[in-house]
Coordinates of C-alpha atoms in Angstrom, one line a residue:
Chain A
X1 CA -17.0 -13.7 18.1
X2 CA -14.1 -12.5 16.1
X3 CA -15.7 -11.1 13.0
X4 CA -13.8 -12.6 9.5
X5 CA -12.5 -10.0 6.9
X6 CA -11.6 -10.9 3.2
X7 CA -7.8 -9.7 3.1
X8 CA -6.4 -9.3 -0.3
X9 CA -2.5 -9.1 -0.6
X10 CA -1.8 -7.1 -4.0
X11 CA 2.0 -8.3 -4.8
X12 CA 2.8 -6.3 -8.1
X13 CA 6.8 -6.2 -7.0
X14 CA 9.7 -8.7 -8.1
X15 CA 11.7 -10.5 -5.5
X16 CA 15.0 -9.9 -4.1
X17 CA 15.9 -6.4 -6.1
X18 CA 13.8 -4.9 -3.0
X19 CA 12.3 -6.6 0.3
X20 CA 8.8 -6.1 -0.4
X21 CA 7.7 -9.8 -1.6
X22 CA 9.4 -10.8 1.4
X23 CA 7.7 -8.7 4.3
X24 CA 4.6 -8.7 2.5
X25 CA 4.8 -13.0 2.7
X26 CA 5.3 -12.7 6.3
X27 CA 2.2 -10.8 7.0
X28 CA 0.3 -13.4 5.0
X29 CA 1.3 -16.0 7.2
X30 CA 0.2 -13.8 10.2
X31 CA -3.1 -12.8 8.9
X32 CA -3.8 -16.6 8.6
X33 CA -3.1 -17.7 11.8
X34 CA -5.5 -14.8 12.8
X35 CA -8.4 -17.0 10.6
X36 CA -9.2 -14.3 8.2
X37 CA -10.2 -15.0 4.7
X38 CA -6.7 -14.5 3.2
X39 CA -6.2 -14.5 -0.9
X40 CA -3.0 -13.1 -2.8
X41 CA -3.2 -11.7 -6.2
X42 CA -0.3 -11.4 -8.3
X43 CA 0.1 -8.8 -11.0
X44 CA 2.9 -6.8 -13.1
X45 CA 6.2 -7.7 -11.9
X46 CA 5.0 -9.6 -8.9
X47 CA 4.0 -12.4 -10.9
X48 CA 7.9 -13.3 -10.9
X49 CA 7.8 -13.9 -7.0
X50 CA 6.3 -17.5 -8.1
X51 CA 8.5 -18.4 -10.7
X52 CA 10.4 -22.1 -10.5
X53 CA 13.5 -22.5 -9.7
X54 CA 15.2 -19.5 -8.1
X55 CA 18.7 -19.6 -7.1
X56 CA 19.9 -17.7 -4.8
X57 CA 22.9 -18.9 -3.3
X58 CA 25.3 -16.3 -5.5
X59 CA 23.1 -13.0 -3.9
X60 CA 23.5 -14.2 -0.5
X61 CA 20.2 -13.8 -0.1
X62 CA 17.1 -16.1 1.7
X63 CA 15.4 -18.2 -1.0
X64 CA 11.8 -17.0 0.0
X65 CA 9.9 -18.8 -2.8
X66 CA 9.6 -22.4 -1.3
X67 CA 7.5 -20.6 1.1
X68 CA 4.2 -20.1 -1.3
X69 CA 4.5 -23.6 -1.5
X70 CA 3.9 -24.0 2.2
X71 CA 0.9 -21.6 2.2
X72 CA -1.7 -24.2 1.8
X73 CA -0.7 -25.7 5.4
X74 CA -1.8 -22.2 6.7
X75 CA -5.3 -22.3 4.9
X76 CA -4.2 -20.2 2.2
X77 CA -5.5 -21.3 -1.0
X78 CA -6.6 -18.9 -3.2
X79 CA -3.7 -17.5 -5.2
X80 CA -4.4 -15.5 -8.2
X81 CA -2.5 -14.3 -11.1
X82 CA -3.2 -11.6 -14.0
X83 CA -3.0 -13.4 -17.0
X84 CA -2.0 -10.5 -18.9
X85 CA 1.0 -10.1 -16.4
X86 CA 2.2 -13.6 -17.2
X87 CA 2.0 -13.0 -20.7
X88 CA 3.2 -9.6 -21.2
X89 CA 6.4 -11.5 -19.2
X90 CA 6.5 -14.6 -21.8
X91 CA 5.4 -16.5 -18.6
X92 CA 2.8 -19.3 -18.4
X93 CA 1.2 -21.6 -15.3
X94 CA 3.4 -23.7 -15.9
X95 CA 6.5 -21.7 -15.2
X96 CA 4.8 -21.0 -11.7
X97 CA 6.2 -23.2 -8.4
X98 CA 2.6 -22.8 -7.0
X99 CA -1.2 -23.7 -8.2
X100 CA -3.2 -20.9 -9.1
X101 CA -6.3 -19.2 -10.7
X102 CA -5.3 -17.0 -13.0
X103 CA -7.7 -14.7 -14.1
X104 CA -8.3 -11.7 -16.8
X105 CA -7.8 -8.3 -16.5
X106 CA -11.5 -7.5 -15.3
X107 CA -11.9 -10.6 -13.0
X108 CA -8.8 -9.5 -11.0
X109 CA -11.1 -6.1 -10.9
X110 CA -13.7 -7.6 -9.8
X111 CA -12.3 -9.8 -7.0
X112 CA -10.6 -6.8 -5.2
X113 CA -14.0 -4.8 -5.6
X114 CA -15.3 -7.7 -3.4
X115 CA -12.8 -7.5 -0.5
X116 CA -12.8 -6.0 2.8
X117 CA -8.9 -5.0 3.3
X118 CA -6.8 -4.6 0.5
X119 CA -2.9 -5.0 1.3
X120 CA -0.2 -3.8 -0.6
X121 CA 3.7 -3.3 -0.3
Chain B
X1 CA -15.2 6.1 11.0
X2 CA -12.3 4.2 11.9
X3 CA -9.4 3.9 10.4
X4 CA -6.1 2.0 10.0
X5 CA -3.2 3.3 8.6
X6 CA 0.2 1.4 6.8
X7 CA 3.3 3.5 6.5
X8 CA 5.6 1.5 4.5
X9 CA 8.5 4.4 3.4
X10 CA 10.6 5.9 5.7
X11 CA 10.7 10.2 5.7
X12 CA 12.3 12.3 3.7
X13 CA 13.1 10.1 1.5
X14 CA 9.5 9.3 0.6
X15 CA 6.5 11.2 0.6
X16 CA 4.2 8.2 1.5
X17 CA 4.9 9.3 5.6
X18 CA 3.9 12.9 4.8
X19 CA 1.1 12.1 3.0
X20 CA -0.3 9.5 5.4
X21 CA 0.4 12.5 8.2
X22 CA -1.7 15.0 6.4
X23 CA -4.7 12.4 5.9
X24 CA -4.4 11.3 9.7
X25 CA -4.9 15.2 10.5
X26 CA -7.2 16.1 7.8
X27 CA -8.9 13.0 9.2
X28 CA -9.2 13.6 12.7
X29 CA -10.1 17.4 12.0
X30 CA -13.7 15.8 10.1
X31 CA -14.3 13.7 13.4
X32 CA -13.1 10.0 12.3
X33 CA -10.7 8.0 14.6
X34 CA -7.1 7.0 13.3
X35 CA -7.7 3.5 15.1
X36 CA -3.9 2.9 14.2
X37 CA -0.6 3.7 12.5
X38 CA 1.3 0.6 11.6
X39 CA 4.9 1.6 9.9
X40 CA 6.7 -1.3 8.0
X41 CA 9.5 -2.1 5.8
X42 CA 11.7 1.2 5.8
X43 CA 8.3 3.0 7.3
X44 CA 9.7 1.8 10.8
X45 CA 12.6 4.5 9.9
X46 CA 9.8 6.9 11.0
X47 CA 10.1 5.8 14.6
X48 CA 13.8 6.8 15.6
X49 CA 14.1 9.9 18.2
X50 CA 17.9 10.2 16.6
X51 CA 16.3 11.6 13.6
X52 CA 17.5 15.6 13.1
X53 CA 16.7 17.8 10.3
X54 CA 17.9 21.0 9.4
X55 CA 16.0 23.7 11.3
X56 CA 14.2 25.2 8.1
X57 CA 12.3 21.6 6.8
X58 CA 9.7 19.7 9.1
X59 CA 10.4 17.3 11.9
X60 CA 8.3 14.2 10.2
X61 CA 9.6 12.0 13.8
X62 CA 8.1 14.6 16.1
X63 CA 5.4 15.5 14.4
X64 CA 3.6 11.6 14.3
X65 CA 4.8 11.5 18.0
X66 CA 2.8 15.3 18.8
X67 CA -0.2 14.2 17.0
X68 CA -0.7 10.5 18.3
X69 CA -0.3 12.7 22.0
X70 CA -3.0 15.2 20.8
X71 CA -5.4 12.3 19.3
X72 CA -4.2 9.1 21.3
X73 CA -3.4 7.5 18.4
X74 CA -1.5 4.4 18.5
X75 CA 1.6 4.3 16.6
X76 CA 3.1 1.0 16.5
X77 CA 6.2 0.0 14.7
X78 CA 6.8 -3.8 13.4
X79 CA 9.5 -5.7 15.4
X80 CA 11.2 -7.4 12.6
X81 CA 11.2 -4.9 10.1
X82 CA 12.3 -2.7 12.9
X83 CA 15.3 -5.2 14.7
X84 CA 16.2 -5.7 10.7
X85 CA 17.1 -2.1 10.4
X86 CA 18.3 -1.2 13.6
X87 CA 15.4 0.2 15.4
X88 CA 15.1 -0.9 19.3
X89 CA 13.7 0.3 22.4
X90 CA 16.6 2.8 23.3
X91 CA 16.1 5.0 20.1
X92 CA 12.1 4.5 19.7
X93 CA 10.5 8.5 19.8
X94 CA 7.5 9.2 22.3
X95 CA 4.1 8.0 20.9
X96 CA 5.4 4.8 19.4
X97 CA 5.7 1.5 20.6
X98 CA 7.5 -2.0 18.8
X99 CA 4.9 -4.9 18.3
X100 CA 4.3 -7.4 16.1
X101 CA 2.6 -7.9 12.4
X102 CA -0.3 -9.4 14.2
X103 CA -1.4 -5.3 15.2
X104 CA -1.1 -4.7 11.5
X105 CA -4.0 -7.9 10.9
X106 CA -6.0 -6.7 14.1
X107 CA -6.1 -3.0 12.2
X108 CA -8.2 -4.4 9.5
X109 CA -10.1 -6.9 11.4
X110 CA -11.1 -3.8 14.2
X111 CA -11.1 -0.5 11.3
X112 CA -13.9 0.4 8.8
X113 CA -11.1 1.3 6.3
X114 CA -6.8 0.6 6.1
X115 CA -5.0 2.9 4.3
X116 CA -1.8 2.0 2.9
X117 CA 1.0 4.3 2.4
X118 CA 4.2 3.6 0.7
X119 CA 5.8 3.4 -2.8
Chain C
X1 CA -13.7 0.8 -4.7
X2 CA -11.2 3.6 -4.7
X3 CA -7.7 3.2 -6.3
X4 CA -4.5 5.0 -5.2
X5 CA -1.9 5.9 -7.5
X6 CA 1.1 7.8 -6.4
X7 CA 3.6 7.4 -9.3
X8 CA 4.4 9.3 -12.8
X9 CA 2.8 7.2 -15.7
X10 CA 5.8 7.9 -17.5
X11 CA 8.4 6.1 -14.9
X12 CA 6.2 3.4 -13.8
X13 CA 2.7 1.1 -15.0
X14 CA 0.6 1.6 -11.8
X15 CA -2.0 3.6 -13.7
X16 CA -1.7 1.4 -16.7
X17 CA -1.9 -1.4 -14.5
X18 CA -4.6 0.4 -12.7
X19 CA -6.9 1.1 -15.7
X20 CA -6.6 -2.2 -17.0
X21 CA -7.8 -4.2 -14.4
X22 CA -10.8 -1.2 -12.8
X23 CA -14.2 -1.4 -14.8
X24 CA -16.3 1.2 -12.5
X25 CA -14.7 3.1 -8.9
X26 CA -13.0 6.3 -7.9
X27 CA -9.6 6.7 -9.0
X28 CA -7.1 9.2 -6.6
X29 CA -4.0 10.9 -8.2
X30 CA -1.6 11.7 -5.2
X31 CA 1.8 12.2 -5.2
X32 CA 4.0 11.5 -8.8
X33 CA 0.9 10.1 -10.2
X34 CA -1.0 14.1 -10.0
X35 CA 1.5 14.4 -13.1
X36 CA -0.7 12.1 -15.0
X37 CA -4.0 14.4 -14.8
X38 CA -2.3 17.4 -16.7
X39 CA -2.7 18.6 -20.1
X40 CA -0.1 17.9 -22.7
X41 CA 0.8 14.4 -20.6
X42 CA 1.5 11.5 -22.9
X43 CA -1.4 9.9 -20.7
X44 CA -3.8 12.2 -21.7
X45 CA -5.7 10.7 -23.7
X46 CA -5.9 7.5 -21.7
X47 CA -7.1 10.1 -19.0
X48 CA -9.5 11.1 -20.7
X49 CA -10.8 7.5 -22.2
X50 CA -10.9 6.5 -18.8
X51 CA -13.4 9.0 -17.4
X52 CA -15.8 7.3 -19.5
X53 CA -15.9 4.6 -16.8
X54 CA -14.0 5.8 -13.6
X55 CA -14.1 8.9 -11.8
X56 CA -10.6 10.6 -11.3
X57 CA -9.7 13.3 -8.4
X58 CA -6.5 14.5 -7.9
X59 CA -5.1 15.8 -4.9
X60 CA -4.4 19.3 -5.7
X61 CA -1.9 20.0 -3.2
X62 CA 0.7 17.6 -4.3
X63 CA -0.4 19.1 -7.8
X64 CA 0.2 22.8 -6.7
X65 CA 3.6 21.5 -5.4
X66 CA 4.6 20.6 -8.6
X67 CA 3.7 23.5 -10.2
X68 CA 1.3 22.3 -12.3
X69 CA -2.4 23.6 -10.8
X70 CA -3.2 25.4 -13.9
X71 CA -3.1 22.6 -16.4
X72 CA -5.7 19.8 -15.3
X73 CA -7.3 17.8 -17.7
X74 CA -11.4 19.5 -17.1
X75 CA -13.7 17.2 -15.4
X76 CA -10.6 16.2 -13.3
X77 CA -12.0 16.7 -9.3
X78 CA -9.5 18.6 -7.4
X79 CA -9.5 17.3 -3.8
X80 CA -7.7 18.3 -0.5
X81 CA -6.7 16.0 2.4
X82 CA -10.0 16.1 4.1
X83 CA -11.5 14.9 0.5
X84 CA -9.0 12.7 0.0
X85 CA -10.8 11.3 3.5
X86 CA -14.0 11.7 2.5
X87 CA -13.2 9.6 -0.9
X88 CA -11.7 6.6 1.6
X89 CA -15.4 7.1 3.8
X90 CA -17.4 7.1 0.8
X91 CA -15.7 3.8 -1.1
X92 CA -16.0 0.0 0.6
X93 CA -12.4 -0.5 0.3
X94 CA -9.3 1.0 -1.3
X95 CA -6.4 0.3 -3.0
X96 CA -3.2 1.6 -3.1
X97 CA -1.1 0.5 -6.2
X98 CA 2.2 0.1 -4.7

Protein backbone atom coordinates (compact mmCIF):
# COMPACT_ATOMS: atom_id res chain seq x y z
CA UNK A 1 0.00 0.00 0.00
CA UNK A 2 2.77 2.34 0.93
CA UNK A 3 4.24 3.28 -2.43
CA UNK A 4 8.47 2.87 -2.43
CA UNK A 5 10.60 6.01 -3.45
CA UNK A 6 14.29 5.85 -4.46
CA UNK A 7 15.91 8.32 -1.82
CA UNK A 8 19.29 9.50 -2.65
CA UNK A 9 21.36 11.14 0.18
CA UNK A 10 24.07 13.47 -1.66
CA UNK A 11 26.83 13.91 1.32
CA UNK A 12 29.46 16.26 -0.39
CA UNK A 13 30.39 17.82 3.38
CA UNK A 14 33.41 16.61 5.69
CA UNK A 15 32.64 15.52 9.24
CA UNK A 16 32.92 17.17 12.42
CA UNK A 17 34.05 20.84 11.12
CA UNK A 18 30.07 21.23 10.71
CA UNK A 19 27.11 18.83 11.78
CA UNK A 20 25.81 18.06 8.48
CA UNK A 21 27.33 14.32 7.98
CA UNK A 22 25.83 13.81 11.23
CA UNK A 23 22.09 14.89 10.83
CA UNK A 24 22.02 13.89 7.41
CA UNK A 25 23.14 9.96 8.86
CA UNK A 26 20.26 10.15 11.13
CA UNK A 27 17.75 10.71 8.53
CA UNK A 28 19.13 7.79 6.66
CA UNK A 29 18.46 5.57 9.28
CA UNK A 30 14.87 6.96 9.49
CA UNK A 31 14.11 6.72 5.81
CA UNK A 32 15.06 2.96 6.22
CA UNK A 33 12.99 1.97 8.76
CA UNK A 34 10.19 3.64 6.59
CA UNK A 35 11.32 0.74 3.72
CA UNK A 36 12.21 3.14 1.05
CA UNK A 37 14.83 2.45 -1.50
CA UNK A 38 17.64 4.28 0.39
CA UNK A 39 21.28 4.79 -1.40
CA UNK A 40 24.07 7.45 -0.33
CA UNK A 41 26.43 8.96 -2.68
CA UNK A 42 29.50 10.47 -1.64
CA UNK A 43 31.24 13.25 -3.43
CA UNK A 44 33.78 16.27 -2.87
CA UNK A 45 34.60 16.58 0.62
CA UNK A 46 32.01 14.13 1.82
CA UNK A 47 33.95 11.35 0.72
CA UNK A 48 36.07 11.89 4.04
CA UNK A 49 32.95 11.01 6.20
CA UNK A 50 34.06 7.21 5.45
CA UNK A 51 37.59 7.39 6.04
CA UNK A 52 39.23 4.70 8.64
CA UNK A 53 40.21 5.37 11.69
CA UNK A 54 38.87 8.63 13.05
CA UNK A 55 39.74 9.76 16.46
CA UNK A 56 37.84 11.79 18.09
CA UNK A 57 38.40 11.66 21.63
CA UNK A 58 40.70 15.11 21.59
CA UNK A 59 37.43 17.26 19.90
CA UNK A 60 35.05 16.01 22.34
CA UNK A 61 33.04 15.14 19.78
CA UNK A 62 30.68 11.70 18.98
CA UNK A 63 32.68 9.43 16.72
CA UNK A 64 29.82 9.11 14.04
CA UNK A 65 31.74 6.92 11.56
CA UNK A 66 31.25 3.43 13.11
CA UNK A 67 27.71 4.08 12.18
CA UNK A 68 28.11 3.52 8.13
CA UNK A 69 29.30 0.36 9.20
CA UNK A 70 25.97 -0.50 10.83
CA UNK A 71 23.91 0.60 7.83
CA UNK A 72 23.77 -2.74 6.26
CA UNK A 73 21.62 -4.07 9.42
CA UNK A 74 19.01 -1.32 8.25
CA UNK A 75 18.89 -2.57 4.57
CA UNK A 76 21.13 0.05 3.41
CA UNK A 77 23.45 -1.21 0.87
CA UNK A 78 24.17 0.73 -1.83
CA UNK A 79 26.86 3.24 -0.95
CA UNK A 80 28.49 5.07 -3.70
CA UNK A 81 31.56 7.16 -4.02
CA UNK A 82 32.89 9.61 -6.91
CA UNK A 83 36.00 8.26 -7.94
CA UNK A 84 37.32 11.51 -8.94
CA UNK A 85 36.58 12.81 -5.28
CA UNK A 86 38.71 10.06 -3.77
CA UNK A 87 41.42 10.75 -6.05
CA UNK A 88 41.45 14.44 -6.25
CA UNK A 89 41.85 13.69 -2.12
CA UNK A 90 44.90 11.04 -2.55
CA UNK A 91 42.22 8.66 -1.24
CA UNK A 92 41.58 5.06 -2.41
CA UNK A 93 38.71 2.13 -1.42
CA UNK A 94 40.86 1.07 0.63
CA UNK A 95 41.22 3.95 2.95
CA UNK A 96 37.26 3.67 3.26
CA UNK A 97 35.81 1.93 6.71
CA UNK A 98 32.78 0.82 4.56
CA UNK A 99 32.20 -1.30 1.16
CA UNK A 100 31.24 0.65 -1.73
CA UNK A 101 30.70 1.19 -5.54
CA UNK A 102 32.49 3.73 -6.60
CA UNK A 103 31.66 5.13 -9.78
CA UNK A 104 32.90 7.89 -12.47
CA UNK A 105 31.95 11.21 -12.81
CA UNK A 106 28.94 10.40 -15.36
CA UNK A 107 27.66 7.24 -13.61
CA UNK A 108 27.22 9.25 -10.36
CA UNK A 109 25.12 11.58 -13.06
CA UNK A 110 23.33 9.09 -14.12
CA UNK A 111 22.24 7.41 -10.84
CA UNK A 112 20.74 10.67 -9.38
CA UNK A 113 18.92 11.24 -12.77
CA UNK A 114 17.18 7.94 -11.89
CA UNK A 115 15.94 8.80 -8.44
CA UNK A 116 12.81 9.88 -7.07
CA UNK A 117 13.96 12.22 -3.93
CA UNK A 118 17.19 13.56 -3.87
CA UNK A 119 18.51 14.63 -0.25
CA UNK A 120 21.10 16.84 0.54
CA UNK A 121 22.62 18.76 3.71
CA UNK B 1 1.60 19.55 -7.75
CA UNK B 2 2.71 18.85 -4.51
CA UNK B 3 5.42 19.78 -2.85
CA UNK B 4 7.92 19.24 0.05
CA UNK B 5 10.04 21.61 1.22
CA UNK B 6 13.66 21.29 3.46
CA UNK B 7 14.90 24.38 5.20
CA UNK B 8 18.24 23.50 6.51
CA UNK B 9 19.70 27.41 7.45
CA UNK B 10 18.39 29.41 9.98
CA UNK B 11 17.38 33.40 8.87
CA UNK B 12 19.24 36.06 8.45
CA UNK B 13 22.08 34.50 8.56
CA UNK B 14 21.31 32.50 5.38
CA UNK B 15 19.30 33.15 2.50
CA UNK B 16 18.22 29.49 1.92
CA UNK B 17 14.86 30.39 4.41
CA UNK B 18 14.14 33.46 2.19
CA UNK B 19 14.54 31.78 -0.75
CA UNK B 20 12.49 28.71 0.17
CA UNK B 21 9.70 31.54 1.37
CA UNK B 22 9.54 33.17 -1.96
CA UNK B 23 9.23 29.74 -3.96
CA UNK B 24 6.49 28.52 -1.34
CA UNK B 25 4.55 31.86 -2.32
CA UNK B 26 5.46 32.07 -5.88
CA UNK B 27 4.30 28.39 -5.66
CA UNK B 28 1.04 28.67 -4.10
CA UNK B 29 0.21 31.82 -6.29
CA UNK B 30 0.55 29.16 -9.73
CA UNK B 31 -2.00 26.73 -7.80
CA UNK B 32 0.46 23.90 -6.49
CA UNK B 33 0.21 22.76 -2.75
CA UNK B 34 3.31 23.23 -0.39
CA UNK B 35 2.45 19.62 1.10
CA UNK B 36 5.15 20.53 3.79
CA UNK B 37 7.89 22.63 5.29
CA UNK B 38 10.44 20.55 7.12
CA UNK B 39 13.32 22.92 8.91
CA UNK B 40 16.53 21.07 10.05
CA UNK B 41 19.89 21.60 11.32
CA UNK B 42 20.10 25.45 12.12
CA UNK B 43 16.76 25.74 9.80
CA UNK B 44 14.77 24.85 13.10
CA UNK B 45 16.21 28.51 14.18
CA UNK B 46 13.34 29.62 11.87
CA UNK B 47 10.75 28.43 14.39
CA UNK B 48 11.43 30.65 17.60
CA UNK B 49 8.57 33.35 18.44
CA UNK B 50 11.68 35.25 20.48
CA UNK B 51 12.99 36.08 17.21
CA UNK B 52 12.90 40.32 16.78
CA UNK B 53 14.33 42.25 14.04
CA UNK B 54 14.84 45.74 13.64
CA UNK B 55 11.59 47.34 12.42
CA UNK B 56 13.06 48.34 8.85
CA UNK B 57 14.17 44.48 7.67
CA UNK B 58 11.49 41.56 7.31
CA UNK B 59 10.12 39.33 10.01
CA UNK B 60 11.35 35.88 8.31
CA UNK B 61 9.52 33.99 11.84
CA UNK B 62 6.20 35.69 11.20
CA UNK B 63 6.12 35.67 7.90
CA UNK B 64 6.41 31.37 7.47
CA UNK B 65 3.91 31.40 10.47
CA UNK B 66 1.27 34.17 8.22
CA UNK B 67 1.66 32.12 5.19
CA UNK B 68 1.24 28.40 6.50
CA UNK B 69 -2.27 30.31 8.24
CA UNK B 70 -3.19 31.69 4.71
CA UNK B 71 -2.30 28.31 2.84
CA UNK B 72 -2.54 25.59 5.68
CA UNK B 73 0.66 24.69 5.20
CA UNK B 74 2.37 22.46 7.65
CA UNK B 75 5.43 23.66 9.11
CA UNK B 76 7.04 21.23 11.17
CA UNK B 77 10.31 21.53 12.95
CA UNK B 78 12.67 18.37 13.69
CA UNK B 79 12.80 17.40 17.45
CA UNK B 80 16.43 16.77 17.72
CA UNK B 81 17.81 19.26 15.72
CA UNK B 82 15.44 21.50 17.56
CA UNK B 83 16.03 20.15 21.53
CA UNK B 84 19.95 20.27 20.25
CA UNK B 85 19.69 23.96 19.82
CA UNK B 86 17.32 25.00 22.26
CA UNK B 87 14.05 25.11 20.52
CA UNK B 88 10.93 23.69 22.69
CA UNK B 89 7.38 24.05 22.97
CA UNK B 90 7.34 27.33 25.02
CA UNK B 91 9.24 29.43 22.37
CA UNK B 92 7.76 27.54 19.08
CA UNK B 93 5.89 30.60 16.79
CA UNK B 94 2.21 29.92 15.52
CA UNK B 95 1.99 27.65 12.42
CA UNK B 96 4.70 25.35 13.51
CA UNK B 97 4.78 22.33 15.25
CA UNK B 98 8.00 19.91 16.74
CA UNK B 99 7.98 16.24 15.21
CA UNK B 100 10.18 13.90 14.18
CA UNK B 101 12.58 13.12 11.00
CA UNK B 102 10.11 10.54 10.01
CA UNK B 103 7.64 13.77 8.57
CA UNK B 104 10.72 14.78 6.67
CA UNK B 105 10.71 10.76 4.89
CA UNK B 106 6.78 10.89 4.75
CA UNK B 107 7.31 14.45 2.55
CA UNK B 108 8.91 12.57 -0.16
CA UNK B 109 7.09 9.41 0.04
CA UNK B 110 3.50 11.65 -0.11
CA UNK B 111 5.04 15.01 -2.58
CA UNK B 112 5.57 14.99 -6.43
CA UNK B 113 8.78 17.02 -5.74
CA UNK B 114 11.17 17.95 -2.30
CA UNK B 115 12.91 20.94 -2.44
CA UNK B 116 15.90 21.36 -0.37
CA UNK B 117 17.07 24.58 0.96
CA UNK B 118 20.17 25.22 2.76
CA UNK B 119 23.95 25.94 2.24
CA UNK C 1 16.84 16.50 -13.70
CA UNK C 2 17.33 20.01 -12.41
CA UNK C 3 20.46 21.03 -10.40
CA UNK C 4 20.61 23.82 -7.70
CA UNK C 5 23.49 25.80 -7.14
CA UNK C 6 23.50 28.55 -4.67
CA UNK C 7 27.24 29.37 -4.20
CA UNK C 8 30.02 31.64 -5.90
CA UNK C 9 32.25 29.42 -8.20
CA UNK C 10 35.01 31.33 -6.92
CA UNK C 11 34.59 30.39 -3.02
CA UNK C 12 33.34 26.99 -3.40
CA UNK C 13 33.23 23.70 -6.20
CA UNK C 14 29.47 23.08 -6.27
CA UNK C 15 29.22 24.15 -9.96
CA UNK C 16 32.51 22.42 -10.75
CA UNK C 17 31.23 19.54 -8.94
CA UNK C 18 27.98 20.05 -10.61
CA UNK C 19 29.22 20.20 -14.21
CA UNK C 20 31.32 17.33 -13.77
CA UNK C 21 29.08 14.83 -12.83
CA UNK C 22 25.55 16.35 -15.14
CA UNK C 23 25.69 15.11 -18.90
CA UNK C 24 22.00 16.49 -20.05
CA UNK C 25 19.30 18.60 -17.32
CA UNK C 26 18.40 22.10 -16.34
CA UNK C 27 20.86 23.81 -14.34
CA UNK C 28 19.37 26.83 -11.71
CA UNK C 29 21.79 29.67 -10.55
CA UNK C 30 20.21 31.05 -7.24
CA UNK C 31 21.66 32.80 -4.70
CA UNK C 32 25.90 33.28 -4.70
CA UNK C 33 25.95 30.88 -7.49
CA UNK C 34 23.90 33.88 -10.03
CA UNK C 35 27.61 35.32 -9.79
CA UNK C 36 28.73 32.57 -11.92
CA UNK C 37 26.37 33.49 -15.13
CA UNK C 38 28.02 37.03 -15.53
CA UNK C 39 30.36 38.26 -18.06
CA UNK C 40 33.95 38.79 -17.19
CA UNK C 41 33.53 35.66 -14.41
CA UNK C 42 36.58 33.42 -14.31
CA UNK C 43 33.75 30.71 -15.00
CA UNK C 44 32.86 32.06 -18.03
CA UNK C 45 33.96 30.14 -20.23
CA UNK C 46 33.04 26.94 -18.44
CA UNK C 47 29.57 28.67 -18.62
CA UNK C 48 29.54 28.84 -21.70
CA UNK C 49 31.12 25.11 -22.56
CA UNK C 50 28.46 23.93 -20.54
CA UNK C 51 25.43 25.17 -22.49
CA UNK C 52 26.49 22.90 -25.05
CA UNK C 53 24.94 20.12 -22.98
CA UNK C 54 22.85 21.71 -20.06
CA UNK C 55 20.44 24.39 -20.03
CA UNK C 56 21.29 27.20 -17.38
CA UNK C 57 18.55 29.81 -15.82
CA UNK C 58 19.37 32.13 -13.32
CA UNK C 59 17.15 33.54 -10.96
CA UNK C 60 17.25 37.08 -11.78
CA UNK C 61 16.20 38.48 -8.68
CA UNK C 62 18.97 37.33 -6.49
CA UNK C 63 20.99 38.61 -9.70
CA UNK C 64 19.38 42.12 -9.62
CA UNK C 65 20.26 42.11 -5.91
CA UNK C 66 23.63 41.91 -6.60
CA UNK C 67 23.84 44.40 -8.93
CA UNK C 68 24.75 42.49 -11.69
CA UNK C 69 21.36 42.27 -14.09
CA UNK C 70 23.08 43.84 -16.92
CA UNK C 71 26.00 41.51 -17.44
CA UNK C 72 24.56 37.89 -18.12
CA UNK C 73 26.33 35.62 -20.16
CA UNK C 74 23.39 35.66 -23.56
CA UNK C 75 21.51 32.49 -23.91
CA UNK C 76 21.48 32.51 -20.01
CA UNK C 77 17.38 32.19 -19.10
CA UNK C 78 16.45 34.69 -16.65
CA UNK C 79 13.80 33.24 -14.28
CA UNK C 80 11.62 34.55 -11.36
CA UNK C 81 10.24 32.57 -8.36
CA UNK C 82 7.24 31.35 -10.09
CA UNK C 83 9.85 29.93 -12.87
CA UNK C 84 11.98 28.85 -10.59
CA UNK C 85 8.61 26.65 -9.82
CA UNK C 86 7.80 25.90 -13.00
CA UNK C 87 11.56 24.46 -13.58
CA UNK C 88 10.98 22.09 -10.20
CA UNK C 89 7.25 21.01 -12.08
CA UNK C 90 8.79 20.50 -15.34
CA UNK C 91 12.08 18.27 -14.08
CA UNK C 92 11.51 14.49 -12.39
CA UNK C 93 13.63 15.33 -9.55
CA UNK C 94 16.04 18.08 -8.34
CA UNK C 95 18.99 18.55 -6.77
CA UNK C 96 20.33 20.93 -4.64
CA UNK C 97 24.22 20.99 -4.39
CA UNK C 98 24.64 21.69 -0.78
Amino acid sequence: MNEVKKFLFVNRKAPYGTIYALESLEVVLITAAFDQDVSLAFLDDGVYQLKKGQQTKGIETKNFSPTYRALDGYDVEKLYVEKESLDARGLTEEDLLVDVTVLGSREMGALMDEQDVVLSF
Amino acid sequence: MKFGIVVNEGPYQHQASDSAYLFCKAAVEKGHEIWRVFFYHDGVNNATRLTEPPQDDRHIVIRWSKLAEEHKIDLVVCVAAALRRGIQDENLAHGFRISGLGQLVEAGIQTDRVVVFGD
Amino acid sequence: MLHIINKSPLGNNSLDACLRVAASGDILLIEDAVYAATKGNAMEGKVREAMSRLKIHILLPDLEARGLADRIIEGVAKVDYGGFVDLVAANKNCQSWL
